[in-house]
PDB file of C-alpha atoms in Angstrom:
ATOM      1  CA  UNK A  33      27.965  -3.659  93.473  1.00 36.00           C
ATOM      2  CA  UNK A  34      26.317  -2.447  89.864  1.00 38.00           C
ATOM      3  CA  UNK A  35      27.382  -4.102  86.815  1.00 39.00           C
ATOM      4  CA  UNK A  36      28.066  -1.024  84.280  1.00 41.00           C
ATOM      5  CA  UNK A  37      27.901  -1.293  80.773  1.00 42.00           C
ATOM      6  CA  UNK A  38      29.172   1.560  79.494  1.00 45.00           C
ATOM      7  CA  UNK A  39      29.384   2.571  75.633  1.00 46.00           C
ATOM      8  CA  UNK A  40      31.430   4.881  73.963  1.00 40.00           C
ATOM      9  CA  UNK A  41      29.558   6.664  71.017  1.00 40.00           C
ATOM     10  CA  UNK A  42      30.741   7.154  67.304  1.00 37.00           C
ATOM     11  CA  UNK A  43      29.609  10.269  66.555  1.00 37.00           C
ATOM     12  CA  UNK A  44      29.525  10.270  63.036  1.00 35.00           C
ATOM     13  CA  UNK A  45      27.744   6.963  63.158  1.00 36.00           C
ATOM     14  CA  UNK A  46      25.376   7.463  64.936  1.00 36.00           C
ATOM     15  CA  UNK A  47      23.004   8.329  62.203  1.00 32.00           C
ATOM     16  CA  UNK A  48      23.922   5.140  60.772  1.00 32.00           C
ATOM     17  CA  UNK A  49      22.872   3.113  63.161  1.00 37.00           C
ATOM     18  CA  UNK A  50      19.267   1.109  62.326  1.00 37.00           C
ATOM     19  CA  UNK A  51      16.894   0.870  65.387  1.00 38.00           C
ATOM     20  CA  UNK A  52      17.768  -2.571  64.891  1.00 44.00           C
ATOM     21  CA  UNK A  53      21.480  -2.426  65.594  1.00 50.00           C
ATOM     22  CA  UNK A  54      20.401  -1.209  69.080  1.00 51.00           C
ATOM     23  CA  UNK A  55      18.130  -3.380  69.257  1.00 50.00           C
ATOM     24  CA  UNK A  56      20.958  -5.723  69.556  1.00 48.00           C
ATOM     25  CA  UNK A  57      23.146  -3.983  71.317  1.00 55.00           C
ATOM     26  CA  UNK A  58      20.571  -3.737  73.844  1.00 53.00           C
ATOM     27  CA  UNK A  59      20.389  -7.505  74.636  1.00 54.00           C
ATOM     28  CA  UNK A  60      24.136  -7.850  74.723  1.00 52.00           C
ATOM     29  CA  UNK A  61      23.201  -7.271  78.418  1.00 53.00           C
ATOM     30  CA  UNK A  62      21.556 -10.269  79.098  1.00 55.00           C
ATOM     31  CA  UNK A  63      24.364 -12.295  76.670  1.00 53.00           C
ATOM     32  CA  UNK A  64      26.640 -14.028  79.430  1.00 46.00           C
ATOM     33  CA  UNK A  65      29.582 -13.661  79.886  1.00 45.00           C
ATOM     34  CA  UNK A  66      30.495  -9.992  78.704  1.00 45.00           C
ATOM     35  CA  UNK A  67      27.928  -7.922  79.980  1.00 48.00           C
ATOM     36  CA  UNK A  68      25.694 -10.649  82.534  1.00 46.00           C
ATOM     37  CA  UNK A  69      23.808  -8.715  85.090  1.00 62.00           C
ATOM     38  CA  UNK A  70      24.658  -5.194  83.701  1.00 71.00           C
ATOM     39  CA  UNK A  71      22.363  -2.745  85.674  1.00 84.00           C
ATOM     40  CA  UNK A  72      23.324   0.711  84.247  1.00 87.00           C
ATOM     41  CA  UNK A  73      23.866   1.255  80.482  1.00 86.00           C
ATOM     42  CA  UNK A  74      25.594   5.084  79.342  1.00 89.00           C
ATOM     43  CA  UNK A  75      28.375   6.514  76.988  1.00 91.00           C
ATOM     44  CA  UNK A  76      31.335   8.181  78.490  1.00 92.00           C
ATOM     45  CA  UNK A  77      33.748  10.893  77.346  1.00 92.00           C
ATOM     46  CA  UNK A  78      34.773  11.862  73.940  1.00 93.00           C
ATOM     47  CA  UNK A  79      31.804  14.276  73.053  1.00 94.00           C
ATOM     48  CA  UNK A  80      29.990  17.190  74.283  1.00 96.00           C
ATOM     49  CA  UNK A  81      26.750  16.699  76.323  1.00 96.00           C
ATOM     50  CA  UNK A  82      24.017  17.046  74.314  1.00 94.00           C
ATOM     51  CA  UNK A  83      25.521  14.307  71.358  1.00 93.00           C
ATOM     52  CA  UNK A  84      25.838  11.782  74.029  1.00 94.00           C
ATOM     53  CA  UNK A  85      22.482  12.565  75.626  1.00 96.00           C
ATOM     54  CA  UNK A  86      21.241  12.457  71.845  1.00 93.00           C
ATOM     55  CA  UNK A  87      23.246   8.674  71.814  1.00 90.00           C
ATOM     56  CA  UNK A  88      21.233   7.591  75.391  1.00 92.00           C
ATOM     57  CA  UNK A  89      17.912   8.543  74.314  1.00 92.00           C
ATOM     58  CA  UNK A  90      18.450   5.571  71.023  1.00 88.00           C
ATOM     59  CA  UNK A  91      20.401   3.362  73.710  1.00 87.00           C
ATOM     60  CA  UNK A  92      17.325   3.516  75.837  1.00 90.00           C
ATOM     61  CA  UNK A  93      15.068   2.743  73.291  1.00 87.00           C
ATOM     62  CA  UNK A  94      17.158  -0.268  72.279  1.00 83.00           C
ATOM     63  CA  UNK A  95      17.215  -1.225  76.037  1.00 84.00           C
ATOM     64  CA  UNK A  96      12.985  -0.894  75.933  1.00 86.00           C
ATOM     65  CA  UNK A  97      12.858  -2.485  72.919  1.00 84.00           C
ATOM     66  CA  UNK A  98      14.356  -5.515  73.556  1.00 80.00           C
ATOM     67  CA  UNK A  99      12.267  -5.924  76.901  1.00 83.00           C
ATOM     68  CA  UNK A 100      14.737  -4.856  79.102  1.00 82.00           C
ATOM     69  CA  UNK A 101      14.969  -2.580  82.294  1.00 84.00           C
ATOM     70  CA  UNK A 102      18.229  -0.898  83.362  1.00 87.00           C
ATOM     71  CA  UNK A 103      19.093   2.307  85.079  1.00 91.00           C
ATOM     72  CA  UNK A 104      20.851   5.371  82.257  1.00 94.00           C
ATOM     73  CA  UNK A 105      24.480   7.002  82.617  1.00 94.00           C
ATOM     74  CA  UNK A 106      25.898   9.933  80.713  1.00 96.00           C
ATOM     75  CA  UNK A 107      29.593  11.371  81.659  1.00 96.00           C
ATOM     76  CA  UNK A 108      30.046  13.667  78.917  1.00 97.00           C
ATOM     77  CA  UNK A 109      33.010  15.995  78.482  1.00 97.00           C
ATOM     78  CA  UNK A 110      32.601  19.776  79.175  1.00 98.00           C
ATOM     79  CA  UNK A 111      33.778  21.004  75.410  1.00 97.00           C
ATOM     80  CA  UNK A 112      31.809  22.020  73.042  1.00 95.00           C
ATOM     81  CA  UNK A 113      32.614  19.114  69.972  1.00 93.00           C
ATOM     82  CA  UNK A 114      30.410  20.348  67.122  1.00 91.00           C
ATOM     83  CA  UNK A 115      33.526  19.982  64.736  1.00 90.00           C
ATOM     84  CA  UNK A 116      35.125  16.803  66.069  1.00 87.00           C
ATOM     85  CA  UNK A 117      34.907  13.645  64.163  1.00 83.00           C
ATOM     86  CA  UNK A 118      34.309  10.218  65.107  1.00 82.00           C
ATOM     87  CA  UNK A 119      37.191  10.131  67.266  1.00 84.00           C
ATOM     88  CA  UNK A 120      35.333  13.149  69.386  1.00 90.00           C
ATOM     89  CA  UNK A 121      38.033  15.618  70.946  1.00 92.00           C
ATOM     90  CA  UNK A 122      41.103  13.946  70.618  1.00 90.00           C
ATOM     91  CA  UNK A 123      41.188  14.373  67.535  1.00 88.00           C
ATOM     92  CA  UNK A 124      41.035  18.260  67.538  1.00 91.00           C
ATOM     93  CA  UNK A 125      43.914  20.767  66.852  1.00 90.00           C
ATOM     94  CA  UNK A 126      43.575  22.372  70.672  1.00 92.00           C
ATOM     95  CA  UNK A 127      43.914  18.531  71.700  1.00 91.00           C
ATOM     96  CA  UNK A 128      44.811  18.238  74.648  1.00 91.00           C
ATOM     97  CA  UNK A 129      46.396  21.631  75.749  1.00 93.00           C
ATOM     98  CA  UNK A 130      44.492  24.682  74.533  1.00 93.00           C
ATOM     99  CA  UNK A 131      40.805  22.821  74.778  1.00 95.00           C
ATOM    100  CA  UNK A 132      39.457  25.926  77.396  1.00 94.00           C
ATOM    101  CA  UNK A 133      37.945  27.953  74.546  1.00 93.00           C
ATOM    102  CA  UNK A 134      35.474  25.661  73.999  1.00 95.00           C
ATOM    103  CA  UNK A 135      34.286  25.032  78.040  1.00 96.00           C
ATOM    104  CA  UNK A 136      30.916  24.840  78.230  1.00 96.00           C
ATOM    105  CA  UNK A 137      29.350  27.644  80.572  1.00 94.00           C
ATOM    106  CA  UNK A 138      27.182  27.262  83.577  1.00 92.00           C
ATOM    107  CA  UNK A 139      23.818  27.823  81.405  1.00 92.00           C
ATOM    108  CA  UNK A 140      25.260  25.215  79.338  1.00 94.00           C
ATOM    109  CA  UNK A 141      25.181  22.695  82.176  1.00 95.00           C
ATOM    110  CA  UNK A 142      21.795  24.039  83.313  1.00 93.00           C
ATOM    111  CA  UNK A 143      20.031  22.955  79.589  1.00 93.00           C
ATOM    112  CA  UNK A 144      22.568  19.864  79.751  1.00 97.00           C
ATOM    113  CA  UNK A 145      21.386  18.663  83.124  1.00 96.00           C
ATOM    114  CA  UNK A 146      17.651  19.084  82.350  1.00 94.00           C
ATOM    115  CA  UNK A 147      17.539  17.411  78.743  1.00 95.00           C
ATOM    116  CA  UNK A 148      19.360  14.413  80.345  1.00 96.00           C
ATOM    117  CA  UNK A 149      16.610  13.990  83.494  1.00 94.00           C
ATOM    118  CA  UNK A 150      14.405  14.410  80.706  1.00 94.00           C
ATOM    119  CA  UNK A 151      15.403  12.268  78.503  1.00 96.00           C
ATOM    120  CA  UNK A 152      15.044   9.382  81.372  1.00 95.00           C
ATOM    121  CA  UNK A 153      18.740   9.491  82.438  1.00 96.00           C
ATOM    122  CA  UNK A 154      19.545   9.595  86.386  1.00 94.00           C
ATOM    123  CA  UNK A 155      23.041   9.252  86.587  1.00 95.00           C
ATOM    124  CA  UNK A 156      24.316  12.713  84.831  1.00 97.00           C
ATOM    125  CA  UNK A 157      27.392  13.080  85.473  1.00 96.00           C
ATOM    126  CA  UNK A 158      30.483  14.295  83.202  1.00 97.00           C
ATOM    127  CA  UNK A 159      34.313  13.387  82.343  1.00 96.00           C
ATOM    128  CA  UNK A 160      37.031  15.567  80.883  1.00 96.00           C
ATOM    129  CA  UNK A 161      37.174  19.413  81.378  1.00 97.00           C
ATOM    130  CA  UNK A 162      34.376  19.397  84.343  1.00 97.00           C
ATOM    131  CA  UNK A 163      34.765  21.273  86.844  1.00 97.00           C
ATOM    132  CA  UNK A 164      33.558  21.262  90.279  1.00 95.00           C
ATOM    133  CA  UNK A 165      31.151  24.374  89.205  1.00 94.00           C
ATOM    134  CA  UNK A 166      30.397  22.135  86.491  1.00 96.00           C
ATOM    135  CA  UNK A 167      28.606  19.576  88.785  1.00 95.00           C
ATOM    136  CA  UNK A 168      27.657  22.487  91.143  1.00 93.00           C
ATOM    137  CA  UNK A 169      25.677  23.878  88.310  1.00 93.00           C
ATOM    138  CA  UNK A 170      23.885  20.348  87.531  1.00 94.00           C
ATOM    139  CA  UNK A 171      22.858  19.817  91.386  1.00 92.00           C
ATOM    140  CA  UNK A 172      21.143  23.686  90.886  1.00 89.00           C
ATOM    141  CA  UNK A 173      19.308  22.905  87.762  1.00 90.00           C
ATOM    142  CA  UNK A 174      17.934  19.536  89.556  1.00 89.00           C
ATOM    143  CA  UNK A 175      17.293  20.466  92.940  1.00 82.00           C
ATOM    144  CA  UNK A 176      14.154  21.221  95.067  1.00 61.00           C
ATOM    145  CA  UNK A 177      14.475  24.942  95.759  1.00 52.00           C
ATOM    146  CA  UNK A 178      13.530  27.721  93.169  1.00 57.00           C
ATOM    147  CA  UNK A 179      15.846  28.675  89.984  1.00 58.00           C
ATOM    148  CA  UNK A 180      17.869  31.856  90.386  1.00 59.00           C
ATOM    149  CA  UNK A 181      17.602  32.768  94.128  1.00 58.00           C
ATOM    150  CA  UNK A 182      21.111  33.804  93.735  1.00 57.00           C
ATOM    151  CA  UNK A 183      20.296  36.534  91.211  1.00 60.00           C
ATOM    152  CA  UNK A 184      17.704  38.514  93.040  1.00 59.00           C
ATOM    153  CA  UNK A 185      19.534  41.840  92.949  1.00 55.00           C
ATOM    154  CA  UNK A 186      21.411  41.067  89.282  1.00 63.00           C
ATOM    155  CA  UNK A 187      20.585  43.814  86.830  1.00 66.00           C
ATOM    156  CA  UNK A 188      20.477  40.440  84.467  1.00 68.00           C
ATOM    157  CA  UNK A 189      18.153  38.458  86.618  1.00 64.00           C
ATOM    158  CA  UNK A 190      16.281  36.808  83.526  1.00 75.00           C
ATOM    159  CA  UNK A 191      16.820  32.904  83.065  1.00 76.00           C
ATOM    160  CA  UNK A 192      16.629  33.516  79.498  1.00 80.00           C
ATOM    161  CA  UNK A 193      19.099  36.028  78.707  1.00 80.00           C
ATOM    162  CA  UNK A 194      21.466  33.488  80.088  1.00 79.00           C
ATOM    163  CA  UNK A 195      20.224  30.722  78.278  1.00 81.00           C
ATOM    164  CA  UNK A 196      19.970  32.082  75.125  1.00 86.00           C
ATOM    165  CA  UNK A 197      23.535  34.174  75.023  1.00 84.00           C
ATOM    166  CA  UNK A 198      26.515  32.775  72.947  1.00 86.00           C
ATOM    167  CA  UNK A 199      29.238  33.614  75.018  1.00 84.00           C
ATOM    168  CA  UNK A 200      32.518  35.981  73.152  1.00 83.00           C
ATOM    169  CA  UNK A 201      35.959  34.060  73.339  1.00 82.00           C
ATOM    170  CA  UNK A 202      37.504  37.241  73.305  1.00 80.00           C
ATOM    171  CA  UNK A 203      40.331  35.889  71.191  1.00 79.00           C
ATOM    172  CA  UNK A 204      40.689  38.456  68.329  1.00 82.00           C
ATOM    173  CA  UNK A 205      40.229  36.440  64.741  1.00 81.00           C
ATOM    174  CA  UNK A 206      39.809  33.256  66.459  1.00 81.00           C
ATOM    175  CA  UNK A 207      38.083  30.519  64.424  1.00 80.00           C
ATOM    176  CA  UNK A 208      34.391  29.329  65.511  1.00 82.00           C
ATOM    177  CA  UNK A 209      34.961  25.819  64.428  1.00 84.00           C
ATOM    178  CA  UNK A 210      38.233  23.417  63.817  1.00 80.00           C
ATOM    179  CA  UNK A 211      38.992  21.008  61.462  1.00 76.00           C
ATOM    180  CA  UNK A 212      40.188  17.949  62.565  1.00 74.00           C
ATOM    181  CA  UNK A 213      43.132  16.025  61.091  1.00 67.00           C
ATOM    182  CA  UNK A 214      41.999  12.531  62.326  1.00 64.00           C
ATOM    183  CA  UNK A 215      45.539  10.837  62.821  1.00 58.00           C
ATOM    184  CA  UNK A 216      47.247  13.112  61.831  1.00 56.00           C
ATOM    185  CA  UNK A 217      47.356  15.614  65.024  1.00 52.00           C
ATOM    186  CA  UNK A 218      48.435  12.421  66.783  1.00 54.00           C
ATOM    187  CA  UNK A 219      50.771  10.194  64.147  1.00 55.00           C
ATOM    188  CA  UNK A 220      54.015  10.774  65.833  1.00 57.00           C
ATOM    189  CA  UNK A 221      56.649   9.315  64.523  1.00 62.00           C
ATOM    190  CA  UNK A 222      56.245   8.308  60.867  1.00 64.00           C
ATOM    191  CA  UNK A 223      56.694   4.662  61.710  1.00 62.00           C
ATOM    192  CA  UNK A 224      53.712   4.800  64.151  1.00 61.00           C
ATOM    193  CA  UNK A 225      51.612   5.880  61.511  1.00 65.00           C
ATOM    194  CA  UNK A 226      48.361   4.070  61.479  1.00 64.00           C
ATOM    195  CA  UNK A 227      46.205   3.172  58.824  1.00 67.00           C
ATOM    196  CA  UNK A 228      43.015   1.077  58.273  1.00 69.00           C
ATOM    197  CA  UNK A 229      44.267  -1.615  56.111  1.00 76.00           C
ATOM    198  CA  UNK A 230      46.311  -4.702  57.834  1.00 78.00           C
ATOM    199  CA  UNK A 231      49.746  -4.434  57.788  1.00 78.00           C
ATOM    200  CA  UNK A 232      52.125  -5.614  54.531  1.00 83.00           C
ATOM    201  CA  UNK A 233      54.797  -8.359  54.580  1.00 85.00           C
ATOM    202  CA  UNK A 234      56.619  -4.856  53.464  1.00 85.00           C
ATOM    203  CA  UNK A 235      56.081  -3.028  55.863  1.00 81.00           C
ATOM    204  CA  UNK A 236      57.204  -5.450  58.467  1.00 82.00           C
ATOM    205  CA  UNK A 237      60.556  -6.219  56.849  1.00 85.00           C
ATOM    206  CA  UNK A 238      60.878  -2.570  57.109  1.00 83.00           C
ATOM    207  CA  UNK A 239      60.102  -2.211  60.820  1.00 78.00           C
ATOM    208  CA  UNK A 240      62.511  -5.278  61.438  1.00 83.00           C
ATOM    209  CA  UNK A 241      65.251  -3.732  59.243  1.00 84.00           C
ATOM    210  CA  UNK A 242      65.250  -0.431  61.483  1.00 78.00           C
ATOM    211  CA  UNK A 243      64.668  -2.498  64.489  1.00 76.00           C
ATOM    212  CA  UNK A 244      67.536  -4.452  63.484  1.00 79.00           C
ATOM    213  CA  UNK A 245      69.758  -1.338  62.157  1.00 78.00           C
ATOM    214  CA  UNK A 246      68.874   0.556  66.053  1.00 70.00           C
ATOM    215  CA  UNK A 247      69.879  -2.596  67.886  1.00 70.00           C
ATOM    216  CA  UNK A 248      73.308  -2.399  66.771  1.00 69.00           C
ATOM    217  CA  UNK A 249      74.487   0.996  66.930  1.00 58.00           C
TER     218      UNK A 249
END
């Protein structure tokens, strides 16, 4: 059975990371007992393809650099994330019910597939939103057989006019891009609000007093 170490990206970090910090990162894997063994190293979910094949490409560096081998992973969703922040999707406004505007297409998957295999990665795969056309469309951008057999007799036969069209949503005064509320789409109650700083003496007296308050009603 493979060991998998698999890392989910930061986004908005990623630009901070030094070559260094992946450096590190990179011989975590051979740092018993978290990730001993670990054969395949890839990021998962969250983000559209192209920022998580952008995240392998410095993870396999890392991997190289620190005189490792290991085999490359990328699940990515099937959204297009250009907005998100460093949460990725969950963050975003059509979170989790009204994501389908942004699907990628099939020419989408086609460019996705390729940069991956060419970026070194052999398990390409994806996560949420694919769709079994999704994967169908990978398998045709890698396979042995020639591109487009299935277009012969299309009046829009040309590989690029598919790859270089950006696709309508047909949504009259829709927005191109979101802005993300960070917590805020996903707070709930008021009391569940989280925050980056540790929690007050305060703050706990207060969650005990309405604890306290519920219990006896």
């Amino acid at each position: 059975m493979l060991h998998c170490w698999t890392v989910v990206l930061v986004r908005k970090f990623i630009v901070m990371f030094s070559f260094s910090s992946f450096y590190l990162k990179a011989k975590i894997i051979k740092s018993p007992p978290c990730f001993a063994g670990a054969q395949i190293v890839g990021v998962n979910c969250h983000f559209d393809p192209m920022t998580c094949v952008e995240t392998m490409k410095l993870m396999k560096e890392g991997v190289e650099k620190a005189g490792l081998k290991a085999h490359y992973m990328v699940q990515p969703l099937a959204f297009h994330t250009p907005d998100c922040n460093c949460q990725g999707f969950i963050d975003l406004p059509e979170f989790p019910f009204a994501l389908e505007p942004r699907i990628l297409t099939l020419w989408d998957m086609h460019k996705y597939a390729r940069e991956a295999y060419k970026a070194g990665i052999r398990f390409i795969g994806g996560c949420c939103g694919f769709e079994p056309y999704h994967i169908r469309a990978l398998a045709q951008e890698l396979k042995h057989g020639m591109w487009g057999s299935g277009l012969e007799m299309h009046t829009k036969s040309c590989r690029e006019y598919w790859e270089k069209i950006l696709p309508a949503s047909g949504r009259p005064k829709s927005a191109s891009m979101s802005t993300p509320e960070g917590w805020g789409v996903t707070k709930g109650d008021a009391e569940l609000l989280q925050h980056k700083e540790a929690t007050t003496i305060k703050e706990m007296r207060h969650v005990l007093e309405v604890q306290k308050s519920k219990s006896t009603v």
